[in-house]
C-alpha cells in the first residue's frame, strides 16, 4: 500500500516527538508499505525570521516570500530535512532526503498575484492583487524518481522547495505538495500529521472532533461555514485529494503517542473517505 505522510514543522521541532514519529514510520516500513514522507517547516521559518529580524508578511495566513525569506527557507528546510533523515536512519531505515525539484519530481511556476480582500488606508475593504513573491505553484508531477528510490529500498523524505523552468527556487506549501504527490502516486492514503487532532466543529471543544466524513458531508460543512478558519484550507486540500482518486485522507495529531499507527486502524483523528456507493 502506498502511503504519503505529511509531517508539520510543529511536530518536528522537538527531538522526542520526531523520534517517536520515526519509530512509527519504521513500523510502517516493516509492514511493507511504500512510503513517502513530506515535511513542512513554517513554524521554524517564522521563528528564525523573528530571530534574524527578517520581516514576516502574510495575507490571510499565506506567507509572502521575498529573497531574504527564501534564502532563510532554504537553510531552515534543509536543516529540518537533515534532522528527519538522521532520525529515520537511527531507527534502522534507509531514507534519502530530497527537495521537490530533485529528479524532476515536480515542475513549478511562480504563483501569479491573487486578488484578495484587504482593508485600505481608511479601513474599508477593497480587492487588490497580492504578489506573494517567490512562492511556487506545482504545474506537473513525475513520480518515477520516487519509484526508483523504492526499488532500491529507500524512503524519500521531501522538503517543500520547488523550482521553475529557469532554475529559480520557490517556496511550496507543504500540504499542497503532499496532496499532489498522493494523487500522482495514486496513494491509498494521505496522513497529515500536525498538532491538531482532527477536524473540529469548534476548535475550543475537544468533543466536537469529527471521526469520519464522506465527500458530500465535507462539502456541506464547507458550504455552510461550519468549520473554523484554520481548518478550511486543510479540508479543501483533502477534498481535492479525494477527488483526485486517493482512497482516504487522515488528519491526526503527532503530539499523541502512536498517532500514525492508530491512524491506520482508524483509531485517531479524522478520516475523510470517498462517498459510499
PDB file of C-alpha atoms in Angstrom:
ATOM      1  CA  UNK A   1       0.000   0.000   0.000  1.00  0.00           C
ATOM      2  CA  UNK A   2       1.312   3.453  -0.920  1.00  0.00           C
ATOM      3  CA  UNK A   3       1.187   5.940   1.948  1.00  0.00           C
ATOM      4  CA  UNK A   4       2.085   9.622   1.809  1.00  0.00           C
ATOM      5  CA  UNK A   5       2.860  11.018   5.256  1.00  0.00           C
ATOM      6  CA  UNK A   6       2.957  14.780   5.701  1.00  0.00           C
ATOM      7  CA  UNK A   7       4.700  15.966   8.875  1.00  0.00           C
ATOM      8  CA  UNK A   8       4.109  19.522  10.046  1.00  0.00           C
ATOM      9  CA  UNK A   9       7.097  21.521  11.199  1.00  0.00           C
ATOM     10  CA  UNK A  10       5.312  21.894  14.526  1.00  0.00           C
ATOM     11  CA  UNK A  11       5.750  18.196  15.344  1.00  0.00           C
ATOM     12  CA  UNK A  12       9.364  18.053  14.175  1.00  0.00           C
ATOM     13  CA  UNK A  13      10.970  20.768  16.277  1.00  0.00           C
ATOM     14  CA  UNK A  14      11.039  18.591  19.422  1.00  0.00           C
ATOM     15  CA  UNK A  15      13.582  15.755  19.330  1.00  0.00           C
ATOM     16  CA  UNK A  16      11.351  13.460  21.404  1.00  0.00           C
ATOM     17  CA  UNK A  17       8.341  13.874  19.112  1.00  0.00           C
ATOM     18  CA  UNK A  18      10.446  13.445  15.980  1.00  0.00           C
ATOM     19  CA  UNK A  19      11.967  10.224  17.333  1.00  0.00           C
ATOM     20  CA  UNK A  20       8.522   8.948  18.332  1.00  0.00           C
ATOM     21  CA  UNK A  21       7.161   9.537  14.821  1.00  0.00           C
ATOM     22  CA  UNK A  22      10.204   7.940  13.199  1.00  0.00           C
ATOM     23  CA  UNK A  23       9.750   4.768  15.244  1.00  0.00           C
ATOM     24  CA  UNK A  24       6.192   4.546  13.937  1.00  0.00           C
ATOM     25  CA  UNK A  25       7.344   5.133  10.361  1.00  0.00           C
ATOM     26  CA  UNK A  26       9.804   2.265  10.859  1.00  0.00           C
ATOM     27  CA  UNK A  27       6.913   0.007  11.849  1.00  0.00           C
ATOM     28  CA  UNK A  28       5.005   1.004   8.719  1.00  0.00           C
ATOM     29  CA  UNK A  29       8.067   0.166   6.612  1.00  0.00           C
ATOM     30  CA  UNK A  30       8.308  -3.268   8.255  1.00  0.00           C
ATOM     31  CA  UNK A  31       4.694  -3.836   7.233  1.00  0.00           C
ATOM     32  CA  UNK A  32       5.777  -3.425   3.581  1.00  0.00           C
ATOM     33  CA  UNK A  33       4.055  -0.116   2.921  1.00  0.00           C
ATOM     34  CA  UNK A  34       5.623   2.064   0.226  1.00  0.00           C
ATOM     35  CA  UNK A  35       6.249   5.365   1.971  1.00  0.00           C
ATOM     36  CA  UNK A  36       6.859   8.973   1.007  1.00  0.00           C
ATOM     37  CA  UNK A  37       7.453  11.481   3.785  1.00  0.00           C
ATOM     38  CA  UNK A  38       6.821  15.173   3.112  1.00  0.00           C
ATOM     39  CA  UNK A  39       7.688  17.761   5.744  1.00  0.00           C
ATOM     40  CA  UNK A  40       6.867  21.382   6.356  1.00  0.00           C
ATOM     41  CA  UNK A  41       8.797  23.985   8.284  1.00  0.00           C
ATOM     42  CA  UNK A  42       6.654  27.103   8.510  1.00  0.00           C
ATOM     43  CA  UNK A  43       6.907  27.283  12.306  1.00  0.00           C
ATOM     44  CA  UNK A  44      10.704  27.127  12.227  1.00  0.00           C
ATOM     45  CA  UNK A  45      10.890  29.628   9.361  1.00  0.00           C
ATOM     46  CA  UNK A  46       8.778  32.091  11.333  1.00  0.00           C
ATOM     47  CA  UNK A  47      10.896  31.597  14.462  1.00  0.00           C
ATOM     48  CA  UNK A  48      14.155  32.183  12.592  1.00  0.00           C
ATOM     49  CA  UNK A  49      12.733  35.188  10.748  1.00  0.00           C
ATOM     50  CA  UNK A  50      11.967  36.780  14.109  1.00  0.00           C
ATOM     51  CA  UNK A  51      15.436  35.965  15.445  1.00  0.00           C
ATOM     52  CA  UNK A  52      17.132  37.497  12.421  1.00  0.00           C
ATOM     53  CA  UNK A  53      14.644  40.387  12.238  1.00  0.00           C
ATOM     54  CA  UNK A  54      13.545  39.485   8.730  1.00  0.00           C
ATOM     55  CA  UNK A  55      10.069  40.990   8.203  1.00  0.00           C
ATOM     56  CA  UNK A  56       7.206  38.485   8.154  1.00  0.00           C
ATOM     57  CA  UNK A  57       4.424  39.448   5.748  1.00  0.00           C
ATOM     58  CA  UNK A  58       1.266  37.365   5.465  1.00  0.00           C
ATOM     59  CA  UNK A  59      -2.106  37.817   3.810  1.00  0.00           C
ATOM     60  CA  UNK A  60      -4.959  35.682   5.137  1.00  0.00           C
ATOM     61  CA  UNK A  61      -2.459  33.211   6.550  1.00  0.00           C
ATOM     62  CA  UNK A  62      -0.393  32.959   3.351  1.00  0.00           C
ATOM     63  CA  UNK A  63       3.266  33.912   3.597  1.00  0.00           C
ATOM     64  CA  UNK A  64       4.899  36.380   1.230  1.00  0.00           C
ATOM     65  CA  UNK A  65       8.344  35.008   0.319  1.00  0.00           C
ATOM     66  CA  UNK A  66      10.868  37.668  -0.620  1.00  0.00           C
ATOM     67  CA  UNK A  67      14.518  36.933  -1.461  1.00  0.00           C
ATOM     68  CA  UNK A  68      15.685  37.148   2.162  1.00  0.00           C
ATOM     69  CA  UNK A  69      12.890  34.855   3.341  1.00  0.00           C
ATOM     70  CA  UNK A  70      13.605  32.358   0.561  1.00  0.00           C
ATOM     71  CA  UNK A  71      17.306  32.263   1.409  1.00  0.00           C
ATOM     72  CA  UNK A  72      16.402  31.583   5.027  1.00  0.00           C
ATOM     73  CA  UNK A  73      13.811  28.967   3.998  1.00  0.00           C
ATOM     74  CA  UNK A  74      16.401  27.003   2.015  1.00  0.00           C
ATOM     75  CA  UNK A  75      18.603  26.811   5.117  1.00  0.00           C
ATOM     76  CA  UNK A  76      15.795  26.063   7.576  1.00  0.00           C
ATOM     77  CA  UNK A  77      14.093  23.411   5.428  1.00  0.00           C
ATOM     78  CA  UNK A  78      17.432  21.753   4.656  1.00  0.00           C
ATOM     79  CA  UNK A  79      18.194  21.524   8.377  1.00  0.00           C
ATOM     80  CA  UNK A  80      14.770  20.012   9.098  1.00  0.00           C
ATOM     81  CA  UNK A  81      15.267  17.507   6.281  1.00  0.00           C
ATOM     82  CA  UNK A  82      18.727  16.577   7.579  1.00  0.00           C
ATOM     83  CA  UNK A  83      17.491  16.032  11.144  1.00  0.00           C
ATOM     84  CA  UNK A  84      14.499  13.988   9.992  1.00  0.00           C
ATOM     85  CA  UNK A  85      16.647  11.799   7.746  1.00  0.00           C
ATOM     86  CA  UNK A  86      19.125  11.249  10.596  1.00  0.00           C
ATOM     87  CA  UNK A  87      16.301  10.267  12.948  1.00  0.00           C
ATOM     88  CA  UNK A  88      14.986   7.758  10.403  1.00  0.00           C
ATOM     89  CA  UNK A  89      18.471   6.293   9.990  1.00  0.00           C
ATOM     90  CA  UNK A  90      18.619   5.916  13.780  1.00  0.00           C
ATOM     91  CA  UNK A  91      15.607   3.565  13.707  1.00  0.00           C
ATOM     92  CA  UNK A  92      17.142   1.360  11.033  1.00  0.00           C
ATOM     93  CA  UNK A  93      15.607   2.810   7.868  1.00  0.00           C
ATOM     94  CA  UNK A  94      17.258   3.901   4.612  1.00  0.00           C
ATOM     95  CA  UNK A  95      15.853   7.381   3.973  1.00  0.00           C
ATOM     96  CA  UNK A  96      17.029   9.760   1.280  1.00  0.00           C
ATOM     97  CA  UNK A  97      16.444  13.488   1.670  1.00  0.00           C
ATOM     98  CA  UNK A  98      15.446  15.467  -1.412  1.00  0.00           C
ATOM     99  CA  UNK A  99      13.778  18.703  -2.425  1.00  0.00           C
ATOM    100  CA  UNK A 100      10.654  18.765  -4.575  1.00  0.00           C
ATOM    101  CA  UNK A 101      12.661  19.657  -7.693  1.00  0.00           C
ATOM    102  CA  UNK A 102      15.197  16.820  -7.414  1.00  0.00           C
ATOM    103  CA  UNK A 103      14.912  14.232 -10.164  1.00  0.00           C
ATOM    104  CA  UNK A 104      12.239  16.379 -11.850  1.00  0.00           C
ATOM    105  CA  UNK A 105       9.804  15.271  -9.145  1.00  0.00           C
ATOM    106  CA  UNK A 106       7.844  18.491  -9.603  1.00  0.00           C
ATOM    107  CA  UNK A 107       7.779  21.311 -12.097  1.00  0.00           C
ATOM    108  CA  UNK A 108       6.692  24.650 -10.659  1.00  0.00           C
ATOM    109  CA  UNK A 109       5.921  28.196 -11.648  1.00  0.00           C
ATOM    110  CA  UNK A 110       5.826  31.385  -9.632  1.00  0.00           C
ATOM    111  CA  UNK A 111       2.355  31.964  -8.261  1.00  0.00           C
ATOM    112  CA  UNK A 112       0.658  34.846 -10.110  1.00  0.00           C
ATOM    113  CA  UNK A 113      -0.784  37.666  -7.990  1.00  0.00           C
ATOM    114  CA  UNK A 114      -4.032  36.695  -6.274  1.00  0.00           C
ATOM    115  CA  UNK A 115      -6.989  39.028  -5.910  1.00  0.00           C
ATOM    116  CA  UNK A 116      -7.706  39.284  -2.194  1.00  0.00           C
ATOM    117  CA  UNK A 117      -9.891  41.427   0.024  1.00  0.00           C
ATOM    118  CA  UNK A 118      -7.849  43.720   2.266  1.00  0.00           C
ATOM    119  CA  UNK A 119      -8.534  46.894   4.198  1.00  0.00           C
ATOM    120  CA  UNK A 120      -7.381  50.131   2.579  1.00  0.00           C
ATOM    121  CA  UNK A 121      -5.760  53.032   4.439  1.00  0.00           C
ATOM    122  CA  UNK A 122      -9.158  54.217   5.666  1.00  0.00           C
ATOM    123  CA  UNK A 123     -10.105  50.761   6.929  1.00  0.00           C
ATOM    124  CA  UNK A 124     -12.556  49.960   4.154  1.00  0.00           C
ATOM    125  CA  UNK A 125     -12.387  46.528   2.463  1.00  0.00           C
ATOM    126  CA  UNK A 126     -11.139  46.500  -1.099  1.00  0.00           C
ATOM    127  CA  UNK A 127      -9.998  43.900  -3.611  1.00  0.00           C
ATOM    128  CA  UNK A 128      -6.470  44.147  -4.901  1.00  0.00           C
ATOM    129  CA  UNK A 129      -3.902  41.766  -6.393  1.00  0.00           C
ATOM    130  CA  UNK A 130      -1.365  40.437  -3.883  1.00  0.00           C
ATOM    131  CA  UNK A 131       2.053  39.317  -5.116  1.00  0.00           C
ATOM    132  CA  UNK A 132       3.318  36.526  -2.852  1.00  0.00           C
ATOM    133  CA  UNK A 133       6.837  36.751  -4.197  1.00  0.00           C
ATOM    134  CA  UNK A 134       8.892  33.597  -4.628  1.00  0.00           C
ATOM    135  CA  UNK A 135       6.059  31.174  -3.900  1.00  0.00           C
ATOM    136  CA  UNK A 136       5.603  28.222  -6.222  1.00  0.00           C
ATOM    137  CA  UNK A 137       2.594  26.525  -7.754  1.00  0.00           C
ATOM    138  CA  UNK A 138       3.034  22.930  -8.894  1.00  0.00           C
ATOM    139  CA  UNK A 139       2.497  22.571 -12.636  1.00  0.00           C
ATOM    140  CA  UNK A 140       3.288  18.879 -13.032  1.00  0.00           C
ATOM    141  CA  UNK A 141       4.466  15.800 -11.128  1.00  0.00           C
ATOM    142  CA  UNK A 142       6.773  12.988 -12.260  1.00  0.00           C
ATOM    143  CA  UNK A 143       6.828  10.252  -9.622  1.00  0.00           C
ATOM    144  CA  UNK A 144       9.331   7.999 -11.409  1.00  0.00           C
ATOM    145  CA  UNK A 145      12.180   9.154  -9.159  1.00  0.00           C
ATOM    146  CA  UNK A 146      10.196   8.060  -6.091  1.00  0.00           C
ATOM    147  CA  UNK A 147       9.543   4.664  -7.649  1.00  0.00           C
ATOM    148  CA  UNK A 148      13.279   4.323  -8.358  1.00  0.00           C
ATOM    149  CA  UNK A 149      14.015   5.005  -4.695  1.00  0.00           C
ATOM    150  CA  UNK A 150      11.511   2.361  -3.601  1.00  0.00           C
ATOM    151  CA  UNK A 151      13.092  -0.207  -5.916  1.00  0.00           C
ATOM    152  CA  UNK A 152      16.410   0.447  -4.156  1.00  0.00           C
ATOM    153  CA  UNK A 153      14.853   0.154  -0.698  1.00  0.00           C
ATOM    154  CA  UNK A 154      14.990   3.862   0.104  1.00  0.00           C
ATOM    155  CA  UNK A 155      12.321   6.035   1.688  1.00  0.00           C
ATOM    156  CA  UNK A 156      12.134   9.508   0.090  1.00  0.00           C
ATOM    157  CA  UNK A 157      11.904  12.431   2.505  1.00  0.00           C
ATOM    158  CA  UNK A 158      10.808  15.519   0.592  1.00  0.00           C
ATOM    159  CA  UNK A 159      11.178  19.168   1.606  1.00  0.00           C
ATOM    160  CA  UNK A 160       8.846  21.829   0.221  1.00  0.00           C
ATOM    161  CA  UNK A 161      11.248  23.660  -2.085  1.00  0.00           C
ATOM    162  CA  UNK A 162      10.495  23.613  -5.801  1.00  0.00           C
ATOM    163  CA  UNK A 163      11.971  25.301  -8.860  1.00  0.00           C
ATOM    164  CA  UNK A 164      10.691  26.803 -12.091  1.00  0.00           C
ATOM    165  CA  UNK A 165      11.934  26.129 -15.622  1.00  0.00           C
ATOM    166  CA  UNK A 166      14.603  28.834 -15.228  1.00  0.00           C
ATOM    167  CA  UNK A 167      16.020  27.246 -12.086  1.00  0.00           C
ATOM    168  CA  UNK A 168      14.520  29.781  -9.682  1.00  0.00           C
ATOM    169  CA  UNK A 169      13.979  28.145  -6.283  1.00  0.00           C
ATOM    170  CA  UNK A 170      10.430  28.603  -4.972  1.00  0.00           C
ATOM    171  CA  UNK A 171       8.713  28.057  -1.632  1.00  0.00           C
ATOM    172  CA  UNK A 172       5.867  25.497  -1.915  1.00  0.00           C
ATOM    173  CA  UNK A 173       3.067  24.883   0.562  1.00  0.00           C
ATOM    174  CA  UNK A 174       3.832  21.507   2.178  1.00  0.00           C
ATOM    175  CA  UNK A 175       0.171  20.444   2.367  1.00  0.00           C
ATOM    176  CA  UNK A 176      -0.209  21.132  -1.350  1.00  0.00           C
ATOM    177  CA  UNK A 177       2.975  19.208  -2.162  1.00  0.00           C
ATOM    178  CA  UNK A 178       1.849  16.180  -0.145  1.00  0.00           C
ATOM    179  CA  UNK A 179      -1.568  16.305  -1.799  1.00  0.00           C
ATOM    180  CA  UNK A 180      -0.142  16.465  -5.322  1.00  0.00           C
ATOM    181  CA  UNK A 181       2.228  13.572  -4.621  1.00  0.00           C
ATOM    182  CA  UNK A 182      -0.579  11.465  -3.153  1.00  0.00           C
ATOM    183  CA  UNK A 183      -2.694  11.991  -6.272  1.00  0.00           C
ATOM    184  CA  UNK A 184       0.244  11.442  -8.623  1.00  0.00           C
ATOM    185  CA  UNK A 185       1.177   8.190  -6.882  1.00  0.00           C
ATOM    186  CA  UNK A 186      -2.444   7.035  -6.654  1.00  0.00           C
ATOM    187  CA  UNK A 187      -1.780   6.537  -2.951  1.00  0.00           C
ATOM    188  CA  UNK A 188      -4.154   4.533  -0.819  1.00  0.00           C
ATOM    189  CA  UNK A 189      -3.936   7.121   1.923  1.00  0.00           C
ATOM    190  CA  UNK A 190      -2.557  10.547   2.793  1.00  0.00           C
ATOM    191  CA  UNK A 191      -1.895  11.036   6.504  1.00  0.00           C
ATOM    192  CA  UNK A 192      -1.428  14.648   7.609  1.00  0.00           C
ATOM    193  CA  UNK A 193       0.311  14.896  10.986  1.00  0.00           C
ATOM    194  CA  UNK A 194       0.275  18.201  12.857  1.00  0.00           C
ATOM    195  CA  UNK A 195      -0.512  19.496  16.342  1.00  0.00           C
ATOM    196  CA  UNK A 196      -4.272  19.288  15.698  1.00  0.00           C
ATOM    197  CA  UNK A 197      -6.195  16.102  16.494  1.00  0.00           C
ATOM    198  CA  UNK A 198      -8.569  16.304  13.535  1.00  0.00           C
ATOM    199  CA  UNK A 199     -11.410  18.371  12.091  1.00  0.00           C
ATOM    200  CA  UNK A 200     -13.316  20.276  14.752  1.00  0.00           C
ATOM    201  CA  UNK A 201     -16.680  21.975  14.519  1.00  0.00           C
ATOM    202  CA  UNK A 202     -15.495  24.076  17.480  1.00  0.00           C
ATOM    203  CA  UNK A 203     -11.726  24.273  17.964  1.00  0.00           C
ATOM    204  CA  UNK A 204     -12.266  25.037  21.677  1.00  0.00           C
ATOM    205  CA  UNK A 205     -14.424  21.949  22.224  1.00  0.00           C
ATOM    206  CA  UNK A 206     -12.482  18.668  22.166  1.00  0.00           C
ATOM    207  CA  UNK A 207     -15.709  16.682  21.901  1.00  0.00           C
ATOM    208  CA  UNK A 208     -16.519  18.336  18.548  1.00  0.00           C
ATOM    209  CA  UNK A 209     -13.762  16.440  16.698  1.00  0.00           C
ATOM    210  CA  UNK A 210     -15.334  14.538  13.787  1.00  0.00           C
ATOM    211  CA  UNK A 211     -14.305  10.888  13.439  1.00  0.00           C
ATOM    212  CA  UNK A 212     -15.294  10.224   9.814  1.00  0.00           C
ATOM    213  CA  UNK A 213     -16.575  12.207   6.834  1.00  0.00           C
ATOM    214  CA  UNK A 214     -17.528  11.456   3.246  1.00  0.00           C
ATOM    215  CA  UNK A 215     -17.000  13.884   0.365  1.00  0.00           C
ATOM    216  CA  UNK A 216     -20.621  15.077   0.312  1.00  0.00           C
ATOM    217  CA  UNK A 217     -20.675  15.652   4.087  1.00  0.00           C
ATOM    218  CA  UNK A 218     -17.391  17.539   3.909  1.00  0.00           C
ATOM    219  CA  UNK A 219     -18.609  19.777   1.085  1.00  0.00           C
ATOM    220  CA  UNK A 220     -21.714  20.568   3.136  1.00  0.00           C
ATOM    221  CA  UNK A 221     -19.629  21.599   6.162  1.00  0.00           C
ATOM    222  CA  UNK A 222     -17.622  23.963   3.968  1.00  0.00           C
ATOM    223  CA  UNK A 223     -20.618  25.496   2.193  1.00  0.00           C
ATOM    224  CA  UNK A 224     -22.449  26.004   5.497  1.00  0.00           C
ATOM    225  CA  UNK A 225     -19.417  27.722   7.037  1.00  0.00           C
ATOM    226  CA  UNK A 226     -19.340  25.317   9.980  1.00  0.00           C
ATOM    227  CA  UNK A 227     -15.563  24.869  10.070  1.00  0.00           C
ATOM    228  CA  UNK A 228     -13.081  27.122  11.860  1.00  0.00           C
ATOM    229  CA  UNK A 229     -10.916  29.278   9.603  1.00  0.00           C
ATOM    230  CA  UNK A 230      -7.747  27.289  10.248  1.00  0.00           C
ATOM    231  CA  UNK A 231      -9.464  24.072   9.190  1.00  0.00           C
ATOM    232  CA  UNK A 232     -10.846  25.364   5.893  1.00  0.00           C
ATOM    233  CA  UNK A 233      -7.651  25.159   3.752  1.00  0.00           C
ATOM    234  CA  UNK A 234      -6.760  21.708   5.126  1.00  0.00           C
ATOM    235  CA  UNK A 235     -10.237  20.388   4.382  1.00  0.00           C
ATOM    236  CA  UNK A 236     -10.275  21.962   0.910  1.00  0.00           C
ATOM    237  CA  UNK A 237      -6.946  20.272   0.146  1.00  0.00           C
ATOM    238  CA  UNK A 238      -8.259  16.956   1.493  1.00  0.00           C
ATOM    239  CA  UNK A 239     -11.267  17.184  -0.831  1.00  0.00           C
ATOM    240  CA  UNK A 240      -9.012  17.785  -3.826  1.00  0.00           C
ATOM    241  CA  UNK A 241      -7.006  14.697  -2.868  1.00  0.00           C
ATOM    242  CA  UNK A 242     -10.110  12.508  -2.622  1.00  0.00           C
ATOM    243  CA  UNK A 243     -11.461  13.867  -5.897  1.00  0.00           C
ATOM    244  CA  UNK A 244      -8.059  13.053  -7.425  1.00  0.00           C
ATOM    245  CA  UNK A 245      -8.581   9.376  -6.659  1.00  0.00           C
ATOM    246  CA  UNK A 246      -6.778   8.868  -3.338  1.00  0.00           C
ATOM    247  CA  UNK A 247      -8.715   6.461  -1.142  1.00  0.00           C
ATOM    248  CA  UNK A 248      -8.553   8.227   2.213  1.00  0.00           C
ATOM    249  CA  UNK A 249      -7.149  11.312   3.924  1.00  0.00           C
ATOM    250  CA  UNK A 250      -6.475  11.381   7.648  1.00  0.00           C
ATOM    251  CA  UNK A 251      -5.732  14.346   9.876  1.00  0.00           C
ATOM    252  CA  UNK A 252      -4.085  13.342  13.158  1.00  0.00           C
ATOM    253  CA  UNK A 253      -2.091  14.870  15.994  1.00  0.00           C
ATOM    254  CA  UNK A 254       1.573  13.940  16.196  1.00  0.00           C
ATOM    255  CA  UNK A 255       1.541  15.041  19.824  1.00  0.00           C
ATOM    256  CA  UNK A 256      -0.182  11.774  20.721  1.00  0.00           C
ATOM    257  CA  UNK A 257       1.712   8.527  21.142  1.00  0.00           C
ATOM    258  CA  UNK A 258       1.255   6.032  18.292  1.00  0.00           C
ATOM    259  CA  UNK A 259      -0.741   8.561  16.238  1.00  0.00           C
ATOM    260  CA  UNK A 260       0.422   7.126  12.899  1.00  0.00           C
ATOM    261  CA  UNK A 261      -0.189   3.505  13.827  1.00  0.00           C
ATOM    262  CA  UNK A 262      -3.559   4.335  15.347  1.00  0.00           C
ATOM    263  CA  UNK A 263      -4.467   6.299  12.212  1.00  0.00           C
ATOM    264  CA  UNK A 264      -4.093   3.210  10.043  1.00  0.00           C
ATOM    265  CA  UNK A 265      -6.511   1.385  12.319  1.00  0.00           C
ATOM    266  CA  UNK A 266      -8.995   4.258  12.301  1.00  0.00           C
ATOM    267  CA  UNK A 267      -8.392   4.999  15.970  1.00  0.00           C
ATOM    268  CA  UNK A 268      -7.062   8.554  15.703  1.00  0.00           C
ATOM    269  CA  UNK A 269      -8.056  11.914  14.290  1.00  0.00           C
ATOM    270  CA  UNK A 270     -10.468  12.469  11.428  1.00  0.00           C
ATOM    271  CA  UNK A 271     -10.675  10.245   8.373  1.00  0.00           C
ATOM    272  CA  UNK A 272     -12.114  11.599   5.122  1.00  0.00           C
ATOM    273  CA  UNK A 273     -13.282   8.968   2.658  1.00  0.00           C
ATOM    274  CA  UNK A 274     -14.879   8.543  -0.700  1.00  0.00           C
ATOM    275  CA  UNK A 275     -18.681   8.567  -0.520  1.00  0.00           C
ATOM    276  CA  UNK A 276     -20.232   5.153  -0.052  1.00  0.00           C
ATOM    277  CA  UNK A 277     -21.885   3.991  -3.256  1.00  0.00           C
TER     278      UNK A 277
END
